[in-house]
PDB file of C-alpha atoms in Angstrom:
ATOM      1  CA  GLY A   1    -136.777 -31.248 163.747  1.00 42.00           C
ATOM      2  CA  ASN A   2    -140.312 -29.927 163.901  1.00 44.00           C
ATOM      3  CA  ASP A   3    -140.916 -29.905 160.141  1.00 46.00           C
ATOM      4  CA  ILE A   4    -144.308 -31.346 159.245  1.00 46.00           C
ATOM      5  CA  CYS A   5    -144.112 -33.894 156.443  1.00 45.00           C
ATOM      6  CA  TYR A   6    -147.192 -34.111 154.251  1.00 45.00           C
ATOM      7  CA  GLU A   7    -147.226 -37.383 152.376  1.00 49.00           C
ATOM      8  CA  GLN A   8    -148.396 -36.904 148.810  1.00 51.00           C
ATOM      9  CA  PRO A   9    -150.362 -39.609 147.035  1.00 56.00           C
ATOM     10  CA  LYS A  10    -148.308 -41.415 144.420  1.00 61.00           C
ATOM     11  CA  ALA A  11    -149.088 -40.818 140.749  1.00 64.00           C
ATOM     12  CA  GLU A  12    -150.368 -43.881 138.980  1.00 75.00           C
ATOM     13  CA  MET A  13    -149.134 -44.028 135.393  1.00 82.00           C
ATOM     14  CA  PRO A  14    -151.198 -46.099 132.943  1.00 87.00           C
ATOM     15  CA  SER A  15    -149.056 -48.997 131.735  1.00 86.00           C
ATOM     16  CA  ASP A  16    -149.849 -48.345 128.081  1.00 89.00           C
ATOM     17  CA  PHE A  17    -149.491 -44.549 128.158  1.00 94.00           C
ATOM     18  CA  THR A  18    -146.802 -42.911 126.053  1.00 94.00           C
ATOM     19  CA  PHE A  19    -146.170 -39.222 125.396  1.00 96.00           C
ATOM     20  CA  LYS A  20    -146.840 -38.496 121.717  1.00 97.00           C
ATOM     21  CA  THR A  21    -144.629 -35.402 121.922  1.00 97.00           C
ATOM     22  CA  LYS A  22    -141.640 -35.212 124.239  1.00 96.00           C
ATOM     23  CA  PRO A  23    -142.392 -33.249 127.430  1.00 96.00           C
ATOM     24  CA  TYR A  24    -140.041 -30.884 129.219  1.00 96.00           C
ATOM     25  CA  GLU A  25    -139.193 -31.634 132.831  1.00 95.00           C
ATOM     26  CA  HIS A  26    -141.682 -29.096 134.215  1.00 95.00           C
ATOM     27  CA  GLN A  27    -144.380 -30.646 132.025  1.00 96.00           C
ATOM     28  CA  ILE A  28    -143.655 -34.073 133.496  1.00 95.00           C
ATOM     29  CA  ASP A  29    -143.995 -32.529 136.967  1.00 95.00           C
ATOM     30  CA  GLY A  30    -147.368 -31.043 135.963  1.00 96.00           C
ATOM     31  CA  PHE A  31    -148.454 -34.344 134.435  1.00 96.00           C
ATOM     32  CA  ASN A  32    -147.575 -36.311 137.586  1.00 95.00           C
ATOM     33  CA  TYR A  33    -149.298 -33.735 139.775  1.00 96.00           C
ATOM     34  CA  GLY A  34    -152.391 -33.953 137.583  1.00 97.00           C
ATOM     35  CA  LEU A  35    -152.572 -37.721 138.083  1.00 96.00           C
ATOM     36  CA  GLN A  36    -152.401 -37.249 141.869  1.00 94.00           C
ATOM     37  CA  TYR A  37    -154.843 -34.386 142.339  1.00 96.00           C
ATOM     38  CA  ASN A  38    -158.288 -33.851 140.840  1.00 96.00           C
ATOM     39  CA  ARG A  39    -158.922 -30.133 141.386  1.00 97.00           C
ATOM     40  CA  TRP A  40    -156.114 -27.623 140.983  1.00 97.00           C
ATOM     41  CA  LEU A  41    -154.822 -24.525 139.247  1.00 97.00           C
ATOM     42  CA  LEU A  42    -152.134 -24.882 136.578  1.00 97.00           C
ATOM     43  CA  GLY A  43    -150.440 -21.505 136.826  1.00 94.00           C
ATOM     44  CA  ASP A  44    -147.441 -21.884 134.500  1.00 93.00           C
ATOM     45  CA  GLU A  45    -146.616 -18.722 132.588  1.00 91.00           C
ATOM     46  CA  MET A  46    -147.564 -18.292 128.946  1.00 87.00           C
ATOM     47  CA  GLY A  47    -145.360 -20.290 126.599  1.00 89.00           C
ATOM     48  CA  LEU A  48    -144.608 -23.116 129.042  1.00 92.00           C
ATOM     49  CA  GLY A  49    -147.027 -25.569 127.456  1.00 95.00           C
ATOM     50  CA  LYS A  50    -150.015 -25.762 129.790  1.00 97.00           C
ATOM     51  CA  THR A  51    -152.155 -27.096 126.938  1.00 98.00           C
ATOM     52  CA  LYS A  52    -149.919 -30.117 126.335  1.00 98.00           C
ATOM     53  CA  GLN A  53    -149.875 -30.970 130.054  1.00 98.00           C
ATOM     54  CA  VAL A  54    -153.674 -30.956 130.246  1.00 98.00           C
ATOM     55  CA  ILE A  55    -154.036 -33.028 127.065  1.00 98.00           C
ATOM     56  CA  ASP A  56    -151.594 -35.636 128.407  1.00 98.00           C
ATOM     57  CA  ILE A  57    -153.396 -35.736 131.771  1.00 98.00           C
ATOM     58  CA  ALA A  58    -156.770 -36.111 130.051  1.00 98.00           C
ATOM     59  CA  VAL A  59    -155.546 -39.015 127.893  1.00 98.00           C
ATOM     60  CA  ALA A  60    -153.931 -40.762 130.869  1.00 97.00           C
ATOM     61  CA  LYS A  61    -157.079 -40.371 132.983  1.00 97.00           C
ATOM     62  CA  LYS A  62    -159.167 -41.762 130.136  1.00 97.00           C
ATOM     63  CA  MET A  63    -156.966 -44.872 130.282  1.00 96.00           C
ATOM     64  CA  LEU A  64    -157.013 -45.038 134.087  1.00 95.00           C
ATOM     65  CA  TYR A  65    -160.632 -44.274 134.863  1.00 95.00           C
ATOM     66  CA  GLY A  66    -162.517 -44.742 131.610  1.00 96.00           C
ATOM     67  CA  TYR A  67    -163.452 -41.094 131.172  1.00 97.00           C
ATOM     68  CA  GLU A  68    -165.748 -40.788 128.139  1.00 98.00           C
ATOM     69  CA  HIS A  69    -165.231 -37.092 127.438  1.00 98.00           C
ATOM     70  CA  CYS A  70    -163.000 -34.200 128.463  1.00 98.00           C
ATOM     71  CA  LEU A  71    -164.590 -30.750 128.132  1.00 98.00           C
ATOM     72  CA  ILE A  72    -162.263 -27.849 127.351  1.00 98.00           C
ATOM     73  CA  VAL A  73    -163.756 -24.404 128.056  1.00 98.00           C
ATOM     74  CA  CYS A  74    -161.804 -21.484 126.601  1.00 98.00           C
ATOM     75  CA  GLY A  75    -161.934 -18.174 128.448  1.00 94.00           C
ATOM     76  CA  VAL A  76    -160.744 -16.562 125.201  1.00 93.00           C
ATOM     77  CA  ASN A  77    -162.891 -17.477 122.202  1.00 93.00           C
ATOM     78  CA  GLY A  78    -160.021 -17.510 119.694  1.00 92.00           C
ATOM     79  CA  LEU A  79    -158.229 -20.281 121.573  1.00 95.00           C
ATOM     80  CA  LYS A  80    -160.749 -22.913 120.427  1.00 97.00           C
ATOM     81  CA  TRP A  81    -158.855 -23.625 117.200  1.00 96.00           C
ATOM     82  CA  ASN A  82    -155.526 -23.582 119.010  1.00 97.00           C
ATOM     83  CA  TRP A  83    -156.818 -26.356 121.298  1.00 98.00           C
ATOM     84  CA  TYR A  84    -158.177 -28.206 118.268  1.00 98.00           C
ATOM     85  CA  ASN A  85    -154.736 -28.220 116.653  1.00 98.00           C
ATOM     86  CA  GLU A  86    -152.899 -29.003 119.897  1.00 98.00           C
ATOM     87  CA  VAL A  87    -155.054 -32.092 120.535  1.00 98.00           C
ATOM     88  CA  HIS A  88    -153.982 -33.390 117.120  1.00 98.00           C
ATOM     89  CA  THR A  89    -150.345 -32.529 117.853  1.00 98.00           C
ATOM     90  CA  HIS A  90    -150.046 -34.005 121.341  1.00 98.00           C
ATOM     91  CA  SER A  91    -152.453 -36.953 121.268  1.00 98.00           C
ATOM     92  CA  ASN A  92    -154.027 -39.583 119.059  1.00 97.00           C
ATOM     93  CA  GLU A  93    -157.495 -38.407 120.072  1.00 98.00           C
ATOM     94  CA  GLU A  94    -159.890 -36.436 117.892  1.00 97.00           C
ATOM     95  CA  PRO A  95    -160.997 -32.936 118.954  1.00 98.00           C
ATOM     96  CA  PHE A  96    -164.455 -31.460 118.327  1.00 98.00           C
ATOM     97  CA  ILE A  97    -165.614 -27.878 118.776  1.00 98.00           C
ATOM     98  CA  LEU A  98    -169.252 -27.594 119.862  1.00 98.00           C
ATOM     99  CA  GLY A  99    -171.304 -26.381 116.903  1.00 98.00           C
ATOM    100  CA  GLN A 100    -168.642 -27.466 114.412  1.00 97.00           C
ATOM    101  CA  ARG A 101    -170.127 -27.986 110.967  1.00 96.00           C
ATOM    102  CA  THR A 102    -168.754 -28.490 107.457  1.00 94.00           C
ATOM    103  CA  ARG A 103    -170.034 -26.634 104.399  1.00 94.00           C
ATOM    104  CA  LYS A 104    -170.434 -28.304 100.997  1.00 93.00           C
ATOM    105  CA  ASN A 105    -167.163 -26.741  99.854  1.00 94.00           C
ATOM    106  CA  GLY A 106    -165.370 -28.477 102.747  1.00 91.00           C
ATOM    107  CA  ASN A 107    -164.865 -25.394 104.903  1.00 94.00           C
ATOM    108  CA  THR A 108    -165.481 -25.813 108.625  1.00 93.00           C
ATOM    109  CA  TYR A 109    -167.430 -23.226 110.590  1.00 94.00           C
ATOM    110  CA  ILE A 110    -168.955 -22.886 114.076  1.00 95.00           C
ATOM    111  CA  ALA A 111    -172.755 -22.740 114.080  1.00 95.00           C
ATOM    112  CA  GLY A 112    -175.041 -21.238 116.711  1.00 95.00           C
ATOM    113  CA  ALA A 113    -176.512 -22.268 120.057  1.00 96.00           C
ATOM    114  CA  GLY A 114    -179.065 -24.630 118.511  1.00 97.00           C
ATOM    115  CA  GLU A 115    -176.388 -26.745 116.874  1.00 98.00           C
ATOM    116  CA  LYS A 116    -174.271 -26.670 120.034  1.00 98.00           C
ATOM    117  CA  LEU A 117    -177.229 -27.963 122.032  1.00 98.00           C
ATOM    118  CA  ASP A 118    -177.766 -30.737 119.445  1.00 98.00           C
ATOM    119  CA  ASP A 119    -174.113 -31.746 119.869  1.00 98.00           C
ATOM    120  CA  VAL A 120    -174.425 -31.882 123.648  1.00 98.00           C
ATOM    121  CA  LEU A 121    -177.613 -33.950 123.384  1.00 98.00           C
ATOM    122  CA  ASN A 122    -175.769 -36.391 121.098  1.00 98.00           C
ATOM    123  CA  ILE A 123    -172.513 -36.480 123.039  1.00 98.00           C
ATOM    124  CA  ASP A 124    -172.065 -40.231 122.502  1.00 97.00           C
ATOM    125  CA  GLU A 125    -171.360 -39.482 118.842  1.00 97.00           C
ATOM    126  CA  LEU A 126    -168.612 -36.968 119.674  1.00 98.00           C
ATOM    127  CA  PRO A 127    -164.895 -37.704 120.184  1.00 98.00           C
ATOM    128  CA  TYR A 128    -163.135 -37.564 123.560  1.00 98.00           C
ATOM    129  CA  PHE A 129    -162.047 -33.901 123.502  1.00 98.00           C
ATOM    130  CA  ILE A 130    -164.954 -31.451 123.311  1.00 98.00           C
ATOM    131  CA  ILE A 131    -163.993 -27.786 123.005  1.00 98.00           C
ATOM    132  CA  THR A 132    -166.103 -24.665 123.502  1.00 98.00           C
ATOM    133  CA  ASN A 133    -165.840 -21.072 124.730  1.00 97.00           C
ATOM    134  CA  ILE A 134    -166.983 -19.613 128.039  1.00 97.00           C
ATOM    135  CA  GLU A 135    -169.759 -17.650 126.284  1.00 97.00           C
ATOM    136  CA  THR A 136    -171.507 -20.997 125.654  1.00 97.00           C
ATOM    137  CA  MET A 137    -172.242 -21.068 129.406  1.00 97.00           C
ATOM    138  CA  ARG A 138    -174.653 -18.158 128.944  1.00 97.00           C
ATOM    139  CA  ASN A 139    -177.112 -20.608 127.382  1.00 98.00           C
ATOM    140  CA  GLN A 140    -179.133 -22.169 130.182  1.00 97.00           C
ATOM    141  CA  ASP A 141    -180.354 -25.101 128.048  1.00 98.00           C
ATOM    142  CA  ILE A 142    -176.802 -26.114 127.152  1.00 98.00           C
ATOM    143  CA  VAL A 143    -175.625 -25.695 130.757  1.00 98.00           C
ATOM    144  CA  ALA A 144    -178.542 -27.829 132.030  1.00 98.00           C
ATOM    145  CA  GLU A 145    -177.530 -30.663 129.675  1.00 98.00           C
ATOM    146  CA  LEU A 146    -173.835 -30.337 130.562  1.00 98.00           C
ATOM    147  CA  ILE A 147    -174.737 -30.614 134.273  1.00 98.00           C
ATOM    148  CA  LYS A 148    -176.545 -33.892 133.540  1.00 98.00           C
ATOM    149  CA  LEU A 149    -173.563 -35.188 131.549  1.00 98.00           C
ATOM    150  CA  CYS A 150    -171.198 -34.382 134.428  1.00 98.00           C
ATOM    151  CA  LYS A 151    -173.471 -36.095 136.955  1.00 97.00           C
ATOM    152  CA  SER A 152    -173.799 -39.194 134.759  1.00 97.00           C
ATOM    153  CA  LYS A 153    -169.979 -39.245 134.357  1.00 96.00           C
ATOM    154  CA  LYS A 154    -170.219 -38.835 130.580  1.00 98.00           C
ATOM    155  CA  ILE A 155    -167.938 -35.845 131.116  1.00 98.00           C
ATOM    156  CA  GLY A 156    -165.165 -36.990 133.443  1.00 98.00           C
ATOM    157  CA  MET A 157    -162.866 -33.982 133.190  1.00 98.00           C
ATOM    158  CA  ILE A 158    -163.172 -30.232 132.601  1.00 98.00           C
ATOM    159  CA  ALA A 159    -160.326 -27.826 131.883  1.00 98.00           C
ATOM    160  CA  LEU A 160    -160.992 -24.080 132.033  1.00 98.00           C
ATOM    161  CA  ASP A 161    -158.340 -22.222 130.030  1.00 97.00           C
ATOM    162  CA  GLU A 162    -157.563 -18.545 130.690  1.00 95.00           C
ATOM    163  CA  CYS A 163    -159.832 -18.855 133.718  1.00 93.00           C
ATOM    164  CA  HIS A 164    -158.980 -15.308 134.870  1.00 90.00           C
ATOM    165  CA  LYS A 165    -161.253 -14.095 132.049  1.00 88.00           C
ATOM    166  CA  CYS A 166    -164.241 -15.623 133.880  1.00 85.00           C
ATOM    167  CA  LYS A 167    -163.712 -13.819 137.155  1.00 84.00           C
ATOM    168  CA  ASP A 168    -167.247 -12.406 137.563  1.00 89.00           C
ATOM    169  CA  PRO A 169    -169.263 -15.047 139.474  1.00 92.00           C
ATOM    170  CA  ASN A 170    -172.454 -13.016 139.022  1.00 92.00           C
ATOM    171  CA  SER A 171    -172.346 -12.929 135.211  1.00 94.00           C
ATOM    172  CA  GLN A 172    -174.538 -15.321 133.233  1.00 96.00           C
ATOM    173  CA  GLN A 173    -171.509 -17.277 131.986  1.00 96.00           C
ATOM    174  CA  GLY A 174    -169.899 -17.267 135.430  1.00 96.00           C
ATOM    175  CA  LYS A 175    -173.023 -18.675 137.064  1.00 96.00           C
ATOM    176  CA  GLY A 176    -173.268 -21.326 134.345  1.00 97.00           C
ATOM    177  CA  MET A 177    -169.641 -22.389 134.685  1.00 98.00           C
ATOM    178  CA  LEU A 178    -169.855 -22.644 138.483  1.00 97.00           C
ATOM    179  CA  LYS A 179    -172.612 -25.244 138.075  1.00 97.00           C
ATOM    180  CA  LEU A 180    -170.331 -27.629 136.157  1.00 98.00           C
ATOM    181  CA  LYS A 181    -168.549 -30.111 138.417  1.00 97.00           C
ATOM    182  CA  ALA A 182    -166.595 -33.122 137.141  1.00 98.00           C
ATOM    183  CA  ASP A 183    -164.318 -35.737 138.708  1.00 97.00           C
ATOM    184  CA  THR A 184    -161.292 -33.823 137.444  1.00 98.00           C
ATOM    185  CA  GLN A 185    -161.248 -30.032 137.162  1.00 98.00           C
ATOM    186  CA  ILE A 186    -158.189 -28.037 136.120  1.00 98.00           C
ATOM    187  CA  ALA A 187    -158.168 -24.248 135.979  1.00 97.00           C
ATOM    188  CA  MET A 188    -155.476 -22.765 133.739  1.00 97.00           C
ATOM    189  CA  THR A 189    -153.957 -19.278 133.702  1.00 94.00           C
ATOM    190  CA  GLY A 190    -150.546 -17.681 133.979  1.00 88.00           C
ATOM    191  CA  THR A 191    -152.147 -14.608 135.580  1.00 80.00           C
ATOM    192  CA  PRO A 192    -154.659 -15.717 138.231  1.00 71.00           C
ATOM    193  CA  LEU A 193    -154.384 -12.420 140.130  1.00 78.00           C
ATOM    194  CA  MET A 194    -154.885  -9.461 137.809  1.00 70.00           C
ATOM    195  CA  ASN A 195    -155.894  -6.565 140.074  1.00 70.00           C
ATOM    196  CA  THR A 196    -157.462  -7.530 143.394  1.00 77.00           C
ATOM    197  CA  PRO A 197    -157.998 -10.610 145.592  1.00 81.00           C
ATOM    198  CA  LEU A 198    -161.519 -10.698 144.149  1.00 87.00           C
ATOM    199  CA  ASP A 199    -159.986 -12.119 140.952  1.00 88.00           C
ATOM    200  CA  LEU A 200    -159.275 -15.359 142.803  1.00 92.00           C
ATOM    201  CA  TYR A 201    -162.819 -15.957 144.022  1.00 94.00           C
ATOM    202  CA  PHE A 202    -164.213 -17.514 140.851  1.00 95.00           C
ATOM    203  CA  ILE A 203    -161.250 -19.895 140.457  1.00 95.00           C
ATOM    204  CA  LEU A 204    -161.359 -21.018 144.099  1.00 95.00           C
ATOM    205  CA  LYS A 205    -165.148 -21.367 144.017  1.00 96.00           C
ATOM    206  CA  TRP A 206    -165.178 -23.443 140.823  1.00 97.00           C
ATOM    207  CA  LEU A 207    -162.426 -25.726 142.108  1.00 97.00           C
ATOM    208  CA  GLY A 208    -164.341 -26.218 145.364  1.00 96.00           C
ATOM    209  CA  TYR A 209    -161.846 -24.595 147.739  1.00 95.00           C
ATOM    210  CA  GLU A 210    -164.038 -21.601 148.630  1.00 93.00           C
ATOM    211  CA  ASN A 211    -167.478 -22.197 150.095  1.00 93.00           C
ATOM    212  CA  ASN A 212    -168.421 -18.655 151.062  1.00 92.00           C
ATOM    213  CA  SER A 213    -170.448 -16.238 148.966  1.00 93.00           C
ATOM    214  CA  PHE A 214    -168.719 -13.579 146.877  1.00 92.00           C
ATOM    215  CA  TYR A 215    -169.993 -10.971 149.354  1.00 91.00           C
ATOM    216  CA  LYS A 216    -168.413 -12.732 152.359  1.00 92.00           C
ATOM    217  CA  PHE A 217    -165.172 -13.350 150.434  1.00 91.00           C
ATOM    218  CA  LYS A 218    -164.957  -9.664 149.532  1.00 89.00           C
ATOM    219  CA  ASN A 219    -165.586  -8.490 153.082  1.00 87.00           C
ATOM    220  CA  HIS A 220    -162.998 -10.872 154.522  1.00 87.00           C
ATOM    221  CA  TYR A 221    -160.088 -10.281 152.148  1.00 84.00           C
ATOM    222  CA  CYS A 222    -160.576  -6.754 150.828  1.00 80.00           C
ATOM    223  CA  VAL A 223    -160.429  -3.248 152.173  1.00 77.00           C
ATOM    224  CA  MET A 224    -162.805  -1.226 150.004  1.00 70.00           C
ATOM    225  CA  GLY A 225    -162.112   2.383 149.036  1.00 65.00           C
ATOM    226  CA  GLY A 226    -162.213   4.875 146.190  1.00 57.00           C
ATOM    227  CA  PHE A 227    -165.265   6.189 144.398  1.00 57.00           C
ATOM    228  CA  ASN A 228    -168.456   4.619 145.825  1.00 55.00           C
ATOM    229  CA  ASN A 229    -166.252   2.274 147.844  1.00 56.00           C
ATOM    230  CA  TYR A 230    -165.712   0.392 144.591  1.00 53.00           C
ATOM    231  CA  ILE A 231    -161.958  -0.309 144.623  1.00 57.00           C
ATOM    232  CA  ALA A 232    -160.833  -3.433 146.475  1.00 57.00           C
ATOM    233  CA  ARG A 233    -157.419  -3.336 148.104  1.00 57.00           C
ATOM    234  CA  SER A 234    -155.753  -6.131 149.999  1.00 53.00           C
ATOM    235  CA  GLU A 235    -152.570  -4.665 151.484  1.00 48.00           C
ATOM    236  CA  GLU A 236    -153.966  -3.658 154.876  1.00 46.00           C
ATOM    237  CA  ARG A 237    -155.822  -6.901 155.483  1.00 46.00           C
ATOM    238  CA  PHE A 238    -152.897  -9.074 154.401  1.00 45.00           C
ATOM    239  CA  SER A 239    -150.317  -7.055 156.358  1.00 44.00           C
ATOM    240  CA  ARG A 240    -152.421  -7.460 159.491  1.00 46.00           C
ATOM    241  CA  ASN A 241    -152.634 -11.200 158.899  1.00 48.00           C
ATOM    242  CA  ALA A 242    -148.886 -11.364 158.354  1.00 44.00           C
ATOM    243  CA  GLU A 243    -148.258  -9.814 161.777  1.00 45.00           C
ATOM    244  CA  THR A 244    -150.382 -12.401 163.527  1.00 44.00           C
ATOM    245  CA  ASP A 245    -149.179 -15.456 161.555  1.00 43.00           C
TER     246      ASP A 245
END
């Protein structure tokens, strides 16, 4: 009948790509989607293997497009080592955490901003997967270098894990993250909407689907109330839209 058919681009699978670990069906769906689309939100719930999907996509895109580096930004600091281990598990690539250093006794530790900046300045010496935490984006010198690396295509892909933790676009780290744009950008969270529609702004802005300012976004989607007009509610606005749709 009158159904509109949107033709999706076909996923191109690299001829020499093989899954190191066997994916579940939903992970294959996510993998294929990730080869078709460059900017999207992976919203699978916790425990469904979002990390593996992103690692597989990053490896396949390296083969397809010659990406030199994939930057993983963790919204939760403690996830850095989880990503480090998962890269080893699900790929044949080496992971590297910005600032990673080894003591004389063989123990690995994460150094400070100076060492992280040195790593970014010497990115050609680093492996494909580069891992850091969102707090790194508070450092303007590091962000400035990362912007250059994205523009020069040295960084071909960025994944932002637990992206709902970075929901304040006016924070130092939020402003820094919003400046990073790569050919492929994947936001990851099982809980994109925590409290209000405002939670979605940062994700949509970073992915390039929202062009308005935070102020305009808030005024359009939220009905403000409560103490000092601080609480954002969406029910009234969305129910009105539903009646006119």
